[in-house]
mmCIF file of C-alpha atoms in Angstrom:
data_model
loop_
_atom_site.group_PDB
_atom_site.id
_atom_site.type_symbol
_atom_site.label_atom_id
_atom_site.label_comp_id
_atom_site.label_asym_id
_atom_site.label_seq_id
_atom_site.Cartn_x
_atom_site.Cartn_y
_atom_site.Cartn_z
ATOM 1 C CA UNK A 236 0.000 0.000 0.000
ATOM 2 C CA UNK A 237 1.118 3.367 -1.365
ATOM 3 C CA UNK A 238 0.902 6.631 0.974
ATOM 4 C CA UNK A 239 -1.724 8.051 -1.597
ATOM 5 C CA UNK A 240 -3.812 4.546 -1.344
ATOM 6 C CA UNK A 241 -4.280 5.166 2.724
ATOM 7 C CA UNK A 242 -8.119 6.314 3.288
ATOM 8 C CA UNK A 243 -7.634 8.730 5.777
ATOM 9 C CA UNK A 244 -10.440 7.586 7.441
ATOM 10 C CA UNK A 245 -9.111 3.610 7.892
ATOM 11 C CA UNK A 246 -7.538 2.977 11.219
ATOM 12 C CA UNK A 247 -4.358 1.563 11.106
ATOM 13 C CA UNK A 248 -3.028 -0.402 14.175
ATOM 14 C CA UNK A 249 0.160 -1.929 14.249
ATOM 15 C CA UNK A 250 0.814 -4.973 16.362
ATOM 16 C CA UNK A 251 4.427 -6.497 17.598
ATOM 17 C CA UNK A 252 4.914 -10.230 18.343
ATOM 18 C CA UNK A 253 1.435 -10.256 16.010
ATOM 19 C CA UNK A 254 1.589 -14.219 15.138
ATOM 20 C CA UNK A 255 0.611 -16.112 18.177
ATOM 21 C CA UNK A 256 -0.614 -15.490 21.963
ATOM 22 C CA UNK A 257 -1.456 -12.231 22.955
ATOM 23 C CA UNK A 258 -0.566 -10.323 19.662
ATOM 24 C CA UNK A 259 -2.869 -12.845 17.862
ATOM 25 C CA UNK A 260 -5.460 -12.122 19.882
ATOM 26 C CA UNK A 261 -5.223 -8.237 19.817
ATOM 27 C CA UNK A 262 -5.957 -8.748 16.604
ATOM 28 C CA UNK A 263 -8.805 -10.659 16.439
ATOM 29 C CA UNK A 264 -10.446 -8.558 19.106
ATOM 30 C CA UNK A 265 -9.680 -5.417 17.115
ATOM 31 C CA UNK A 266 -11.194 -7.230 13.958
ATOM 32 C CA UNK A 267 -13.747 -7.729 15.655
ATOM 33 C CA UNK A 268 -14.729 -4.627 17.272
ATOM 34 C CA UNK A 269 -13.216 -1.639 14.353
ATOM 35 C CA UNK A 270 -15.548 -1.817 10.892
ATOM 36 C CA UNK A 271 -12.414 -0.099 8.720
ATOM 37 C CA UNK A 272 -8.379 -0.759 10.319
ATOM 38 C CA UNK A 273 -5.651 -1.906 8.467
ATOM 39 C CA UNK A 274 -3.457 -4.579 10.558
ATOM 40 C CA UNK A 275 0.041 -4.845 10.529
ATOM 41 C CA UNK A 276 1.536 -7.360 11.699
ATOM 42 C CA UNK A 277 5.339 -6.737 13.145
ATOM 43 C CA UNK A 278 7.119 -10.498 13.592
ATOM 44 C CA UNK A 279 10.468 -11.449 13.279
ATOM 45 C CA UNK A 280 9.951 -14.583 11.318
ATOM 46 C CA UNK A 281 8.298 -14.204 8.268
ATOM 47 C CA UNK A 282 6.932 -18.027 8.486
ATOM 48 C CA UNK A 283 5.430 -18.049 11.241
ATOM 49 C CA UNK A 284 3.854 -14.483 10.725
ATOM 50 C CA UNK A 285 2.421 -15.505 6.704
ATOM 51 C CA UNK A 286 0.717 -18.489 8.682
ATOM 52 C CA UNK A 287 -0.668 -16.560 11.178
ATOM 53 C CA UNK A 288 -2.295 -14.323 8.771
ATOM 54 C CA UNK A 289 -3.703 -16.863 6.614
ATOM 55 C CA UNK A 290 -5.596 -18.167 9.744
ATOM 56 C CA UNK A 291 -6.608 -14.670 10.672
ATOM 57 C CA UNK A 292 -7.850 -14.136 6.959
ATOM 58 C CA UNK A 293 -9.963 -17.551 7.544
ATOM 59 C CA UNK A 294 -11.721 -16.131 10.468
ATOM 60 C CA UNK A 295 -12.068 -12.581 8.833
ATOM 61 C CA UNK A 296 -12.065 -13.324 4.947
ATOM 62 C CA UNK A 297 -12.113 -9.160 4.085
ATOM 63 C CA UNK A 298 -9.649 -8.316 6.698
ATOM 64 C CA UNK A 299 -6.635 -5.928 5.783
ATOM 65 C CA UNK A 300 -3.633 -7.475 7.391
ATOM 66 C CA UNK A 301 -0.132 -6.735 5.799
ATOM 67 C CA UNK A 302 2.798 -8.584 7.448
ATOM 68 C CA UNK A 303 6.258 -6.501 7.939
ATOM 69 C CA UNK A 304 9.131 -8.056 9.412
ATOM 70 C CA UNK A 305 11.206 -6.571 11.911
ATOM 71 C CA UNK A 306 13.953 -7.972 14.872
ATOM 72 C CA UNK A 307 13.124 -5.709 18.036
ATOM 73 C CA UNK A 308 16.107 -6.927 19.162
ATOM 74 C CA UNK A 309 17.877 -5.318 16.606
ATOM 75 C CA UNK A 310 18.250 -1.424 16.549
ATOM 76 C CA UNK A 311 18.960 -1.634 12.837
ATOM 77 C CA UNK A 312 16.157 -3.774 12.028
ATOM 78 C CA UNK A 313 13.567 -1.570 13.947
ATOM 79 C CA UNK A 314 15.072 1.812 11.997
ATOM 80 C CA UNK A 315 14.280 -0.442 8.640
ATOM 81 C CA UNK A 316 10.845 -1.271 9.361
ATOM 82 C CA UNK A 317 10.146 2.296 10.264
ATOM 83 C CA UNK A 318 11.180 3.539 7.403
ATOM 84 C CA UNK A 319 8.976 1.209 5.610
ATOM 85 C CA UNK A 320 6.203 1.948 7.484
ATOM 86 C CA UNK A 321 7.113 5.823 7.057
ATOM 87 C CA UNK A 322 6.888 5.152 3.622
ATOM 88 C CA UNK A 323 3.182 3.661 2.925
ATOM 89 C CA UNK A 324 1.131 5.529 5.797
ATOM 90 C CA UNK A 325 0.215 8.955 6.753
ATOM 91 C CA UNK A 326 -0.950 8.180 9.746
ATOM 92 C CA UNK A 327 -0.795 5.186 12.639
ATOM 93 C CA UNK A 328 -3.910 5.232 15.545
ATOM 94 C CA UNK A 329 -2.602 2.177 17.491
ATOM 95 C CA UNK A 330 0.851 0.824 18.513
ATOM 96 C CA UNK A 331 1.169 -2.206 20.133
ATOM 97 C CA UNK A 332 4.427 -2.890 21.969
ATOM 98 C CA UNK A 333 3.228 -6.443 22.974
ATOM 99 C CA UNK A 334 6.494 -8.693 21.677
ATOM 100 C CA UNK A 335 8.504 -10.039 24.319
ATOM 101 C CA UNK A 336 11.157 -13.066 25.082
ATOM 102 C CA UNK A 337 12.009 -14.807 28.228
ATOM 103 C CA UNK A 338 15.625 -16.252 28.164
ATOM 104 C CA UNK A 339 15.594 -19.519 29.895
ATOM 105 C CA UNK A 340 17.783 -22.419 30.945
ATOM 106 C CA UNK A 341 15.389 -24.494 32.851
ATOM 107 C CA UNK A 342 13.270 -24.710 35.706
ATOM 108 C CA UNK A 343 14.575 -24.929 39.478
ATOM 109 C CA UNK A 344 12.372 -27.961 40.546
ATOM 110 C CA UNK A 345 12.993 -27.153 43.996
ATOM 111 C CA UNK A 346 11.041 -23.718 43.973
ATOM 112 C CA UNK A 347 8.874 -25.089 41.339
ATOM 113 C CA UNK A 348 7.690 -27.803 44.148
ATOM 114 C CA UNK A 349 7.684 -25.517 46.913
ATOM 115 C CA UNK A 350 5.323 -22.514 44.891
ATOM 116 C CA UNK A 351 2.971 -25.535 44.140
ATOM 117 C CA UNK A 352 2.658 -26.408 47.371
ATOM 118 C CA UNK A 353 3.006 -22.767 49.529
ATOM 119 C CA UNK A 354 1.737 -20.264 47.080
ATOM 120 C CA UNK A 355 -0.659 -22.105 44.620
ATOM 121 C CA UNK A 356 -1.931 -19.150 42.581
ATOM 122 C CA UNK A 357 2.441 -17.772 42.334
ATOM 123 C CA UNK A 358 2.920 -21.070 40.261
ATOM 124 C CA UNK A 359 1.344 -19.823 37.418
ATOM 125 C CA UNK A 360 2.076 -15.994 38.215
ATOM 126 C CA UNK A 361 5.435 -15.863 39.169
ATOM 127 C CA UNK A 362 8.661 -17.512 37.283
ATOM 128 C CA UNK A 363 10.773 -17.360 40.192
ATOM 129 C CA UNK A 364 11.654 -20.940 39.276
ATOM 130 C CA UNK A 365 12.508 -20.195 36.169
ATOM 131 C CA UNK A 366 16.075 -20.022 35.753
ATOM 132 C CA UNK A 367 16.734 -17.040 33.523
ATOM 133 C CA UNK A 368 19.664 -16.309 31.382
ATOM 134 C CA UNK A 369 21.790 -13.401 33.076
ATOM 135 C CA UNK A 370 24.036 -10.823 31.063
ATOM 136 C CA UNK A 371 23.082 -11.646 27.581
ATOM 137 C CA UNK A 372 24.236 -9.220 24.932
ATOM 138 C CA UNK A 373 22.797 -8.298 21.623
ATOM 139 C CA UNK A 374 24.662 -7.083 18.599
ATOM 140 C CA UNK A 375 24.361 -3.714 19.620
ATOM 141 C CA UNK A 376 26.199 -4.571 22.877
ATOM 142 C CA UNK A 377 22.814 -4.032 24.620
ATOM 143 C CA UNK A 378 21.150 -6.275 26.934
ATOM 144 C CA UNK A 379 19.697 -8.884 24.945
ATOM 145 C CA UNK A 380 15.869 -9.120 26.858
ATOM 146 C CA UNK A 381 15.475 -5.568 27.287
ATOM 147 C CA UNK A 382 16.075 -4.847 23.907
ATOM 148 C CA UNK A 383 13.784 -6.857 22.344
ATOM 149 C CA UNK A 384 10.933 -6.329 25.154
ATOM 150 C CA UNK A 385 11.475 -2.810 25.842
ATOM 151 C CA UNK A 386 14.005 -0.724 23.645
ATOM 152 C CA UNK A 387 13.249 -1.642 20.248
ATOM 153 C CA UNK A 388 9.316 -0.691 21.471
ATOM 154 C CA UNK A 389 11.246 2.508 22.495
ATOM 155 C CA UNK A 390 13.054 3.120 18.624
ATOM 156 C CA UNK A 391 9.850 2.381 17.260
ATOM 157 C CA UNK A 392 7.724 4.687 19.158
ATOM 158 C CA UNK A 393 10.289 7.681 18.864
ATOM 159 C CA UNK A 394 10.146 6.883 14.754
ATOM 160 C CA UNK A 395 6.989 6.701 14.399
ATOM 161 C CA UNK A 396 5.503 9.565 16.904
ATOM 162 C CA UNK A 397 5.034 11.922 13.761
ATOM 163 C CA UNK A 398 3.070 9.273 12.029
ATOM 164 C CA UNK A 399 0.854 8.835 15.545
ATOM 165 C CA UNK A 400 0.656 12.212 16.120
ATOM 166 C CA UNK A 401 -1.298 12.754 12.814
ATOM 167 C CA UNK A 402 -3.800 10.170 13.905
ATOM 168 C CA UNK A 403 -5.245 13.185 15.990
ATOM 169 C CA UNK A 404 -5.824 10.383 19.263
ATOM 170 C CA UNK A 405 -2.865 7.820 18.838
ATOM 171 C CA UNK A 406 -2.451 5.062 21.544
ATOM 172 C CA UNK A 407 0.913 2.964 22.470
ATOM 173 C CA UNK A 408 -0.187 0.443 24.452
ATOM 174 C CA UNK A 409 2.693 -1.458 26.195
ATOM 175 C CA UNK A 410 2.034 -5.330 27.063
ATOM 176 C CA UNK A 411 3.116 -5.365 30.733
ATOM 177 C CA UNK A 412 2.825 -8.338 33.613
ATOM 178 C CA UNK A 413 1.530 -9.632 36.839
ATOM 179 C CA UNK A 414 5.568 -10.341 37.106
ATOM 180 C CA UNK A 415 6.592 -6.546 36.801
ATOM 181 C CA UNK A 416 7.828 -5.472 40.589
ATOM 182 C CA UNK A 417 10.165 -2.240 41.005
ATOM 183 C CA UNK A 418 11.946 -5.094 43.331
ATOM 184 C CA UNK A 419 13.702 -6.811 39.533
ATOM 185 C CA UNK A 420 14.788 -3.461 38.242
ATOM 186 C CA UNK A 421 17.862 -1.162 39.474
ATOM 187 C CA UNK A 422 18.299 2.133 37.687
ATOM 188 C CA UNK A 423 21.748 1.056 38.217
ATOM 189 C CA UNK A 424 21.197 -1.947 35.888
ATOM 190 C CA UNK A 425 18.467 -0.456 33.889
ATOM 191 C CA UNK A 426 19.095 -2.951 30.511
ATOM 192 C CA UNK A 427 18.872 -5.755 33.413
ATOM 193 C CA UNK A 428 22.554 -7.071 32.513
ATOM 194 C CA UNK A 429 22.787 -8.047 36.241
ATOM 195 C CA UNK A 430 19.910 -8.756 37.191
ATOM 196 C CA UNK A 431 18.419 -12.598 37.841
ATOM 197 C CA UNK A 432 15.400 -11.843 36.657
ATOM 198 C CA UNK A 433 16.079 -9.697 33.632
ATOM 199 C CA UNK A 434 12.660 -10.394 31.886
ATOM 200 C CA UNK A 435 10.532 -8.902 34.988
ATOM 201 C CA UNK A 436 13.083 -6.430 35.488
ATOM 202 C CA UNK A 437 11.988 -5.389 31.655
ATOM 203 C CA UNK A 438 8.263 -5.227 31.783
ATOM 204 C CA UNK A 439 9.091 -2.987 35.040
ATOM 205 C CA UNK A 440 10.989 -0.757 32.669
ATOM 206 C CA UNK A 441 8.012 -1.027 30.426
ATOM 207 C CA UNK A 442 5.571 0.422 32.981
ATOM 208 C CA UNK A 443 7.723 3.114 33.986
ATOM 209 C CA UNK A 444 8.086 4.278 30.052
ATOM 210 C CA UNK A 445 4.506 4.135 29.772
ATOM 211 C CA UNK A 446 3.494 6.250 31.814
ATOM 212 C CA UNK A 447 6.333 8.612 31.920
ATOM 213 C CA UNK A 448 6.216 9.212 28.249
ATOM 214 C CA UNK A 449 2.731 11.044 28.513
ATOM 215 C CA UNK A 450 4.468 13.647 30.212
ATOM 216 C CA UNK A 451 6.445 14.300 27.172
ATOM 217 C CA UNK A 452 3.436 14.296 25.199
ATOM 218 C CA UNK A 453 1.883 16.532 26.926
ATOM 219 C CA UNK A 454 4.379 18.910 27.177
ATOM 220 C CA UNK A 455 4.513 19.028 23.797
ATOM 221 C CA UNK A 456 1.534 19.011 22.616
ATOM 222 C CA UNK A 457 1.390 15.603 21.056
ATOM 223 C CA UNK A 458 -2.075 13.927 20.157
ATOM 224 C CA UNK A 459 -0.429 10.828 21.641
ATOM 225 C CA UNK A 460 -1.534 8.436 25.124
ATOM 226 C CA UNK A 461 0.602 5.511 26.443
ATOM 227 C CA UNK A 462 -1.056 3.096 28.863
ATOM 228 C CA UNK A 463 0.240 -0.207 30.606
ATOM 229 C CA UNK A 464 -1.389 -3.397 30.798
ATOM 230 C CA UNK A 465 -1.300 -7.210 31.736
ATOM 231 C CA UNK A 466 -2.697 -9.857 30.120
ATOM 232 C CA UNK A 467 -2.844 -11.941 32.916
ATOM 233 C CA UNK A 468 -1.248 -15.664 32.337
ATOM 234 C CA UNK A 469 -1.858 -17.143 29.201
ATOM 235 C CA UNK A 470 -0.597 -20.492 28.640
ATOM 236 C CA UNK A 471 2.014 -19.137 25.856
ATOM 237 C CA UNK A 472 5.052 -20.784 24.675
ATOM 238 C CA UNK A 473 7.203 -17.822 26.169
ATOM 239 C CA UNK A 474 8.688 -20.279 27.974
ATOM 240 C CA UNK A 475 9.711 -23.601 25.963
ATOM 241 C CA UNK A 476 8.332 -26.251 28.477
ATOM 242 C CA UNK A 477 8.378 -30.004 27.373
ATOM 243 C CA UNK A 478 4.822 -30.839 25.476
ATOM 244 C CA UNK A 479 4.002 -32.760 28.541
ATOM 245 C CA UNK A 480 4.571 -30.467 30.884
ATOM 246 C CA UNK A 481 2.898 -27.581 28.633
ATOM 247 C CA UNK A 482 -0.315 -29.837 28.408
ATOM 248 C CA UNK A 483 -0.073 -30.601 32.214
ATOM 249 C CA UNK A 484 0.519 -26.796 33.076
ATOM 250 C CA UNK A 485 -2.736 -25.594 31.229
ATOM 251 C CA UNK A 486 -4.591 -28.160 32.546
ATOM 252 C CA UNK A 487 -3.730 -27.197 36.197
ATOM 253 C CA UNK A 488 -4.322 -23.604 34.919
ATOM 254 C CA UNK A 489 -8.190 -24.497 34.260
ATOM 255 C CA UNK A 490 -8.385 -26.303 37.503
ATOM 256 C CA UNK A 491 -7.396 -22.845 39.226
ATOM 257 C CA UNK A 492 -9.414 -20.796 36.957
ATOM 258 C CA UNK A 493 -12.319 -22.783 38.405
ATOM 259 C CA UNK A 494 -11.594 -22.237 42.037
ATOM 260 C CA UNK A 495 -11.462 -18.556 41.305
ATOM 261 C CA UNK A 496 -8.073 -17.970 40.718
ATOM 262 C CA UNK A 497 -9.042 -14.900 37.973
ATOM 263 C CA UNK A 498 -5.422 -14.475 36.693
ATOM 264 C CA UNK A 499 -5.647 -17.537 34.585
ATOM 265 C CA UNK A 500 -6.619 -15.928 31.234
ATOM 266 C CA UNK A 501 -4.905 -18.778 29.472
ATOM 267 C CA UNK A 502 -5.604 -18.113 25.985
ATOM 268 C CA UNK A 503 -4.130 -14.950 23.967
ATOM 269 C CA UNK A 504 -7.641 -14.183 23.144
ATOM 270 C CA UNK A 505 -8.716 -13.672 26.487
ATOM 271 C CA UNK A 506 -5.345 -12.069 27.295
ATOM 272 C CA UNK A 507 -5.523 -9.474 24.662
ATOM 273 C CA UNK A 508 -9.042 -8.063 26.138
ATOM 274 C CA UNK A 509 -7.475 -5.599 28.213
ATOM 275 C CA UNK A 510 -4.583 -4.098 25.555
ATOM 276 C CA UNK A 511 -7.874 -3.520 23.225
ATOM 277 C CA UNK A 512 -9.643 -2.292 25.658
ATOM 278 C CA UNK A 513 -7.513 1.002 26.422
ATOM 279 C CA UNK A 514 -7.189 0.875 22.584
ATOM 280 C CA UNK A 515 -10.726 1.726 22.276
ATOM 281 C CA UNK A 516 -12.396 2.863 25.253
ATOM 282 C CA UNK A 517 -13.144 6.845 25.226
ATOM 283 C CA UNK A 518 -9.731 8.545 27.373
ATOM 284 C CA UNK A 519 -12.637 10.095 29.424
ATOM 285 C CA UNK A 520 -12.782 6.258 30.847
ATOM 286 C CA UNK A 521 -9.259 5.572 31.000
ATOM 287 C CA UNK A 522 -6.708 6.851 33.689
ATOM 288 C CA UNK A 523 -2.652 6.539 32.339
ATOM 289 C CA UNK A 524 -1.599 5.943 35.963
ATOM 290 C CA UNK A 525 -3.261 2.563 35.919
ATOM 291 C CA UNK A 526 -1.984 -0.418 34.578
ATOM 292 C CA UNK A 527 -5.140 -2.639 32.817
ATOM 293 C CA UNK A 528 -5.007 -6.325 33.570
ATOM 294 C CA UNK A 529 -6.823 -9.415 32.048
ATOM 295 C CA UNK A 530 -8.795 -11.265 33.943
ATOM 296 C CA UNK A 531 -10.635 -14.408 33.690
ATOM 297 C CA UNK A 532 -13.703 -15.623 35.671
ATOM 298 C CA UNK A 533 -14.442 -19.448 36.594
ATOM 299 C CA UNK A 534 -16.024 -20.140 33.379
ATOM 300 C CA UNK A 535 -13.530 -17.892 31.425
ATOM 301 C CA UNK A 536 -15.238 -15.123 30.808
ATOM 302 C CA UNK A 537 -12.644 -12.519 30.372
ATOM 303 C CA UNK A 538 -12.809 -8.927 32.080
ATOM 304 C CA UNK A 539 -10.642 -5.499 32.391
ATOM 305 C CA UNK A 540 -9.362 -4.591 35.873
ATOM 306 C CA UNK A 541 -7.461 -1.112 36.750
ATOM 307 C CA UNK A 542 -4.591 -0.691 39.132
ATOM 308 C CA UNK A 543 -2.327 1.411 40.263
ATOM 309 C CA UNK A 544 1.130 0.747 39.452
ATOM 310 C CA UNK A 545 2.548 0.079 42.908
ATOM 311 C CA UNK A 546 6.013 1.909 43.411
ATOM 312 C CA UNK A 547 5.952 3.833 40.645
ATOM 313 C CA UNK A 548 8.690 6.945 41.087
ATOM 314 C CA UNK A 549 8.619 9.273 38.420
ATOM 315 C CA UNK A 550 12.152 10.298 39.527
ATOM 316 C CA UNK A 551 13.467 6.821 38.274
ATOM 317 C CA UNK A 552 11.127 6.777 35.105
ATOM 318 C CA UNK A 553 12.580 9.924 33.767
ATOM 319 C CA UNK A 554 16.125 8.397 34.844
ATOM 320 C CA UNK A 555 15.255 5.551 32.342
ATOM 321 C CA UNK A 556 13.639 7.097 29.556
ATOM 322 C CA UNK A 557 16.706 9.552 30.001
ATOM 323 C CA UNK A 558 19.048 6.221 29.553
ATOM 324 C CA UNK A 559 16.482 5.170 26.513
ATOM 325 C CA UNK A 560 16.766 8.520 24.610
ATOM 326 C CA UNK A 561 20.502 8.645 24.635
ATOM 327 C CA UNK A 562 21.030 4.979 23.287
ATOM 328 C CA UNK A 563 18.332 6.053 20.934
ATOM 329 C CA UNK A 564 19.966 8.737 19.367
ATOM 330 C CA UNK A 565 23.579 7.035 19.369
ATOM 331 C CA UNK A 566 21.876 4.065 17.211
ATOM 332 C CA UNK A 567 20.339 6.885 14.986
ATOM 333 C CA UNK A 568 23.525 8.418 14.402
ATOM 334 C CA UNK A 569 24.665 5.140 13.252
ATOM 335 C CA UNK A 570 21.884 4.819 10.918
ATOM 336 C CA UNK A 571 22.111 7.929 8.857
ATOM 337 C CA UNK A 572 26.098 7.600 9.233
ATOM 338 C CA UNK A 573 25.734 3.972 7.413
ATOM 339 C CA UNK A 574 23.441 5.398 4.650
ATOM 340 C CA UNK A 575 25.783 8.029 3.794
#
């Protein structure tokens, strides 16, 4: 699609980590629930994503879903599908930062025993016995999980604020968790490098960004809104489990659903209900400060629940997005040094 060929009244949403779980289901909610919106979908493997759409196209046959790739854990590969994006819309209403990657090297079956046993519901909401990787570096000698879950959201959003701005009422909605604690993240060790739980230590980082950033946009007079939310826990393949423990996990993950444990959304579906829901709802019924969480009731029935952000310190967001817009402009300066 050309620049000229955009109607400027079709919606155009674009949706990261778009081919499975949450991202899948953002989709289908927003098919759904907007008459006229262009979809696209940002993965990193163009298999997976072409796949994805088909199925999408089966369940919404006139749906307009275009597929560009992009590696958010690649500052060079987010400036790319920016300008690519730059380059066949005028304007973008919704951007979902929902892609995300848990580094893993196994479980620690002692905790994983003793959370079954002492703190039933922290089994599925918690991945303290998850042994994550620790100091992983990207090619841009940044940390590898907070690249791909929050800075390449950030390089994105900073590219493509012009194009959201036109929208007249853009929203960047930023796929949080029930994990995020100010506890995982250090200001110190804001990419996480230290840290031995770098991926809750990034959807931390993600929360503080989000709501941070409408400060800037208000200060300058942007016609942008960033909001945080959770999609509860949905039995995704975030982390690679065994297929029999996978099966054995959702299973148990119904069983709690049932005795009224609401945080088992399970599928990306239900998950997605409460990134859509900011994404639509009037701004007159939405507060920034809140984060929006999915929630699930015994028979699955999913549902939207604000809270506030517990911790939050402004002090340290603005310390962050400080770090964030310095990296940002180094990798730029690459960029346009490259092309020259």
């Amino acid at each position: 699609m050309t620049e000229q060929q955009q109607d400027r009244e079709t919606k155009v949403a674009i949706v990261t980590g778009a081919n499975a779980g949450v991202g899948y289901g953002i989709i289908q909610r927003l098919l759904e629930q907007e008459e006229d919106i262009q979809i696209v979908m940002a993965c990193r493997n163009g298999g997976r994503a072409s796949r994805a759409r088909l199925s999408l196209l089966q369940q919404f046959p006139s749906a307009n879903i275009n597929i560009e790739l992009v590696d958010l854990a690649n500052a060079q590969s987010v400036f790319r599908f920016c300008d690519n994006i730059k380059s066949r819309y005028t304007s973008i209403n919704y951007l979902f930062c929902n892609a995300g990657i848990l580094s893993t090297l196994g479980l620690n079956w002692k905790e994983l025993v003793w959370l079954f046993f002492q703190d039933p519901a922290g089994f599925f909401e918690r991945s303290d016995a998850t042994i994550q990787a620790t100091g992983e570096i990207n090619e841009d000698g940044m940390g590898k999980v907070f690249a791909a879950n929050v800075f390449g959201h950030y390089v994105m959003l900073r590219e493509l604020e012009g194009l959201l701005d036109a929208s007249g009422d853009a929203r960047v909605i930023w796929t949080s968790s029930l994990t995020a604690e100010k506890s995982a993240f250090d200001i110190d060790d804001w990419q996480g490098l230290k840290s031995t739980f770098p991926y809750e230590s990034s959807k931390w980082a993600c929360d503080l960004i989000s709501i941070k950033s409408n400060d800037r946009y208000s200060s300058e007079n942007h016609h942008i809104i960033s909001f945080t939310t959770s999609p509860g826990v949905v039995a995704s393949a975030i982390i690679d489990l065994p297929m029999v423990l996978a099966k054995l996990r959702v299973g148990l993950q119904y069983v709690y659903r049932f005795l009224g444990v609401s945080s088992q959304t399970i599928t990306g579906y239900a998950g997605a209900i409460s990134n859509v829901y900011v994404a639509l709802q009037p701004l007159k019924a939405l507060n920034y400060l809140y984060r929006y969480t999915s929630l699930a009731d015994r028979w699955g029935t999913p549902y939207v629940e604000a809270t506030t952000v517990s911790d939050y310190d402004p002090m340290t967001a603005e310390k962050l997005l400080q770090h964030c817009e310095l990296a940002y402009q180094a990798q730029k300066r690459l960029v346009s040094s490259s092309k020259k």
